[in-house]
Coordinates of C-alpha atoms in Angstrom, one line a residue:
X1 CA -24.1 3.6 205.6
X2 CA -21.3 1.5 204.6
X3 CA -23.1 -1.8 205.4
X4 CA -25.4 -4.1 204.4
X5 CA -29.0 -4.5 206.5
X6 CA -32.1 -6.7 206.2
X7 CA -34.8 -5.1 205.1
X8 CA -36.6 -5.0 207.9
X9 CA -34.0 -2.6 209.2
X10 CA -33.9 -0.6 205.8
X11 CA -38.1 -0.6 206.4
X12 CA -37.1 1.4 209.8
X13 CA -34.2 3.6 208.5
X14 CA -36.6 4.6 205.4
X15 CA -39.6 5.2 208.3
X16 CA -37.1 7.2 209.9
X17 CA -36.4 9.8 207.1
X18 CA -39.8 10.4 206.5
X19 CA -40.7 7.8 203.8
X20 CA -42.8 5.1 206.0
X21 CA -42.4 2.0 203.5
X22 CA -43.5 -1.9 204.9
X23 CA -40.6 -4.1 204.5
X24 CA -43.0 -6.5 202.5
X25 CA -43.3 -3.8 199.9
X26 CA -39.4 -3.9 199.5
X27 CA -39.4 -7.3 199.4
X28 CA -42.1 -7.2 196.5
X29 CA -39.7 -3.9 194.8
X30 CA -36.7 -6.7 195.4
X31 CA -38.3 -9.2 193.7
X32 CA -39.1 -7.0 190.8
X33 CA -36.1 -5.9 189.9
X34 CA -34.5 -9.5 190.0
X35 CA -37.3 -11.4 188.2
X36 CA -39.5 -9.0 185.9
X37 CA -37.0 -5.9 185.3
X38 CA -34.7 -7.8 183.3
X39 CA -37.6 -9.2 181.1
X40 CA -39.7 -6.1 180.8
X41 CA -38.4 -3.3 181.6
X42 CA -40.1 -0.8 179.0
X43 CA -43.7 -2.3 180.8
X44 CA -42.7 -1.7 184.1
X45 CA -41.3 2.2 183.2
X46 CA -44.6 2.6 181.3
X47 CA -46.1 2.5 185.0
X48 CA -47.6 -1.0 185.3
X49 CA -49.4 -0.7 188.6
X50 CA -48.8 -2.1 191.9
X51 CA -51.5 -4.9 191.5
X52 CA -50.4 -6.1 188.2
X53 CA -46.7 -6.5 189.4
X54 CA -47.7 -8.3 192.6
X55 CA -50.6 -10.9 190.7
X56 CA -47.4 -11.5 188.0
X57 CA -44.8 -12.0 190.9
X58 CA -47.3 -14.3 192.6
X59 CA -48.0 -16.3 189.7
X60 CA -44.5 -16.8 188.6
X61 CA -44.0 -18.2 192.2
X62 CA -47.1 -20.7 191.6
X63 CA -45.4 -22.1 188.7
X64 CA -41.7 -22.5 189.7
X65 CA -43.6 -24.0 192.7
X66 CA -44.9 -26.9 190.5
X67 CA -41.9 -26.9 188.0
X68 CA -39.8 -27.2 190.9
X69 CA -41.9 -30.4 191.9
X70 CA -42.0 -32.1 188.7
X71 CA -38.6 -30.8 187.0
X72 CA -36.4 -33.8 188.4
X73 CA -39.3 -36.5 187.2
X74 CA -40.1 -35.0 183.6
X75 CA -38.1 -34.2 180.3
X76 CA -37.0 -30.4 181.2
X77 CA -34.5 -30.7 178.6
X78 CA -31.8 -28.1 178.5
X79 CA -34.3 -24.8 179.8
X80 CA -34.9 -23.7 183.1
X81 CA -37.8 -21.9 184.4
X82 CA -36.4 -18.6 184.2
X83 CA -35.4 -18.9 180.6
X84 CA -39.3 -19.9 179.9
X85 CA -40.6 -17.3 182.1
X86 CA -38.3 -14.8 180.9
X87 CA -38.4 -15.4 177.0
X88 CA -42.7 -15.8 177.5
X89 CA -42.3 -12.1 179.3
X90 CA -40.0 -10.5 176.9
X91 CA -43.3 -10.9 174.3
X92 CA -45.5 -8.6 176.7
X93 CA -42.4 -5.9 176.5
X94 CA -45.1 -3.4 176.4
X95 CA -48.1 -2.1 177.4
X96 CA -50.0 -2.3 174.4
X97 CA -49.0 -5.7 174.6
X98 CA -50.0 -6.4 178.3
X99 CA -52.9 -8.3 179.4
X100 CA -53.0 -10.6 182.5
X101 CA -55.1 -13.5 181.5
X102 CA -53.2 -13.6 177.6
X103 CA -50.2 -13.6 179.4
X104 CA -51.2 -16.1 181.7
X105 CA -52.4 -18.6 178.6
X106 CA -49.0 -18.0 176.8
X107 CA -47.2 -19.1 179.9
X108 CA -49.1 -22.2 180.5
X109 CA -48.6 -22.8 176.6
X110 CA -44.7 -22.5 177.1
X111 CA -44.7 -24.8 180.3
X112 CA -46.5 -27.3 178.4
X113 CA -43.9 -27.6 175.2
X114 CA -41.1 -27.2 178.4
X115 CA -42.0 -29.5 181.3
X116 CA -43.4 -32.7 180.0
X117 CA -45.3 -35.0 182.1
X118 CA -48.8 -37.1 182.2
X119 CA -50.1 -35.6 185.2
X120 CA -49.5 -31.4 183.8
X121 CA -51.9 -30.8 181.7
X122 CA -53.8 -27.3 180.7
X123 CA -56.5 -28.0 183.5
X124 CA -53.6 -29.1 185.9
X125 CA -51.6 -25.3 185.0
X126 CA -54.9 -23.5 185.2
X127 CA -55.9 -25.0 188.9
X128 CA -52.4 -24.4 190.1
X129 CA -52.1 -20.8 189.0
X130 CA -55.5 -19.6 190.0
X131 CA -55.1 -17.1 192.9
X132 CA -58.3 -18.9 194.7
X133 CA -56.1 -22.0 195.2
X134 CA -53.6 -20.0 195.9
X135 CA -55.4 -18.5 198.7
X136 CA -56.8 -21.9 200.2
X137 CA -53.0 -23.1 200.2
X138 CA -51.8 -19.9 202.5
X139 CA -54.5 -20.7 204.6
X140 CA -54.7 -24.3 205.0
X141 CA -51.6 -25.9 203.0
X142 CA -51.0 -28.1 200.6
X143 CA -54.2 -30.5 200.8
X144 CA -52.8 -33.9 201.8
X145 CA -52.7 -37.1 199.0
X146 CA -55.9 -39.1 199.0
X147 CA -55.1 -43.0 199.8
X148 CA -57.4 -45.5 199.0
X149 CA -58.1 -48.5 200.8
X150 CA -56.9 -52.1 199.2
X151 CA -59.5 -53.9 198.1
X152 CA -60.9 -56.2 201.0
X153 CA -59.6 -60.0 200.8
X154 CA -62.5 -62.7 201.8
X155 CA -61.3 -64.3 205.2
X156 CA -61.7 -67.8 203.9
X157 CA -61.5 -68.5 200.7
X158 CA -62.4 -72.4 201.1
X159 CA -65.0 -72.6 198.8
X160 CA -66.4 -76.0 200.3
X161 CA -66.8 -73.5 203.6
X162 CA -69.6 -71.4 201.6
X163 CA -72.8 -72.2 200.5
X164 CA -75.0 -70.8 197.8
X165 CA -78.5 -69.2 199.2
X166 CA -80.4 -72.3 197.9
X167 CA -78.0 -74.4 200.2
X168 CA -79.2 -72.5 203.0
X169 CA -82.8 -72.5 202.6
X170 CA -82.5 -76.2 202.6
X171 CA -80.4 -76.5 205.2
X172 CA -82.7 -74.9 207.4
X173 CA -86.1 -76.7 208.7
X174 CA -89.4 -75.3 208.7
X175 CA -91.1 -74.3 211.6
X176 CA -95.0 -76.5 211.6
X177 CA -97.5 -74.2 213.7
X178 CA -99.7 -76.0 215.9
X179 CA -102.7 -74.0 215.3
X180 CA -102.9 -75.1 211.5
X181 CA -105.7 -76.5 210.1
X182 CA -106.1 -80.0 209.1
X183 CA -106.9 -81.2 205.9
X184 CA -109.1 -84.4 205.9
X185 CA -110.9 -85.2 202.7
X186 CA -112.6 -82.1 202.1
X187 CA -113.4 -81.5 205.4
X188 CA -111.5 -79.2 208.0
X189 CA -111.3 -79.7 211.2
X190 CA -110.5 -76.9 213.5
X191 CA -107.8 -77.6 216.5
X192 CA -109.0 -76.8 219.6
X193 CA -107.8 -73.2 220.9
X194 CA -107.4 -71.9 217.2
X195 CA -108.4 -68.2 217.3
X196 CA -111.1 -69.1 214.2
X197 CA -113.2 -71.4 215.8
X198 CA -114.2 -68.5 218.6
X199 CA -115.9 -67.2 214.7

């Protein structure tokens, strides 16, 4: 060809010579060869399988995700992500070795001792590389920061301007009925048009 073209147009010249192949899938091929190849290239020519490269590719996205977010605000020191995702692959190098979920525990191990901060814990890693979240995060987005209100300020803070409840009760009179009895002595004498005396 003599040129260079997108891979959306090497999806349609591939299509075109018999060997119909999604431009995503040579995106994922791309990415394999740049990222994993290097690191592991007796595991991948043992035949790792389509799903294990794409599930290692996505989570090695999740994490530079959050190392990218926390690198310039934490003690990186001298290693970059790659070096720590590379050096963490380079001990799977095989596929006696291989296993998703150990790998996955190794990594978050190396990020730890790598990226320090307070807020990137194990349960932090774990949340961020689960392939749930990253589901709910291609479908709705980043979920947005939770902002609490200030505490609420009293409007006057005179305290001669508030009284206790005692205060009030005093302050306020009694209502006297006009159909209660009278007490005379011993004696009670019923006010006319009291609902008792119709007894």
């Amino acid at each position: 060809m003599g040129k260079t073209v997108s891979l959306r147009q090497l999806s349609e010249l591939l299509t075109r010579e018999g060997l119909p192949v999604h431009n995503s899938t040579i995106s994922r091929m791309e990415d394999a060869l740049k990222y994993l190849y290097p690191w592991i290239p007796d595991l991948l020519e043992s035949g790792l399988g389509r799903p294990q490269v794409t599930a290692l590719l996505a989570l090695r996205h999740d994490a530079e995700r959050v190392w990218d977010e926390f690198c310039l605000i934490s003690d990186a020191g001298d290693k970059s992500f790659s070096d720590v995702f590379g050096q963490c692959c380079g001990r799977f190098n095989s596929p006696e070795l291989w296993s998703q979920e150990m790998f996955r525990d190794e990594f978050i191990g190396d990020l730890l001792q790598a990226l320090l901060h307070p807020e990137l814990d194990y349960d932090r890693w774990i949340m961020e590389l689960d392939p749930k979240q990253r589901n709910r995060r291609h479908h709705f987005g980043e979920p947005e920061p939770v902002a609490f209100p200030a505490a609420n300020k009293p409007v006057n803070a005179d305290p001669a301007l508030h009284t206790t409840g005692s205060d009030e009760l005093e302050s306020i009179p009694l209502p006297v009925s006009s159909s209660r009895s009278e007490v005379s002595g011993g004696a009670v004498t019923p006010v006319p048009g009291d609902a008792s005396s119709s007894f």
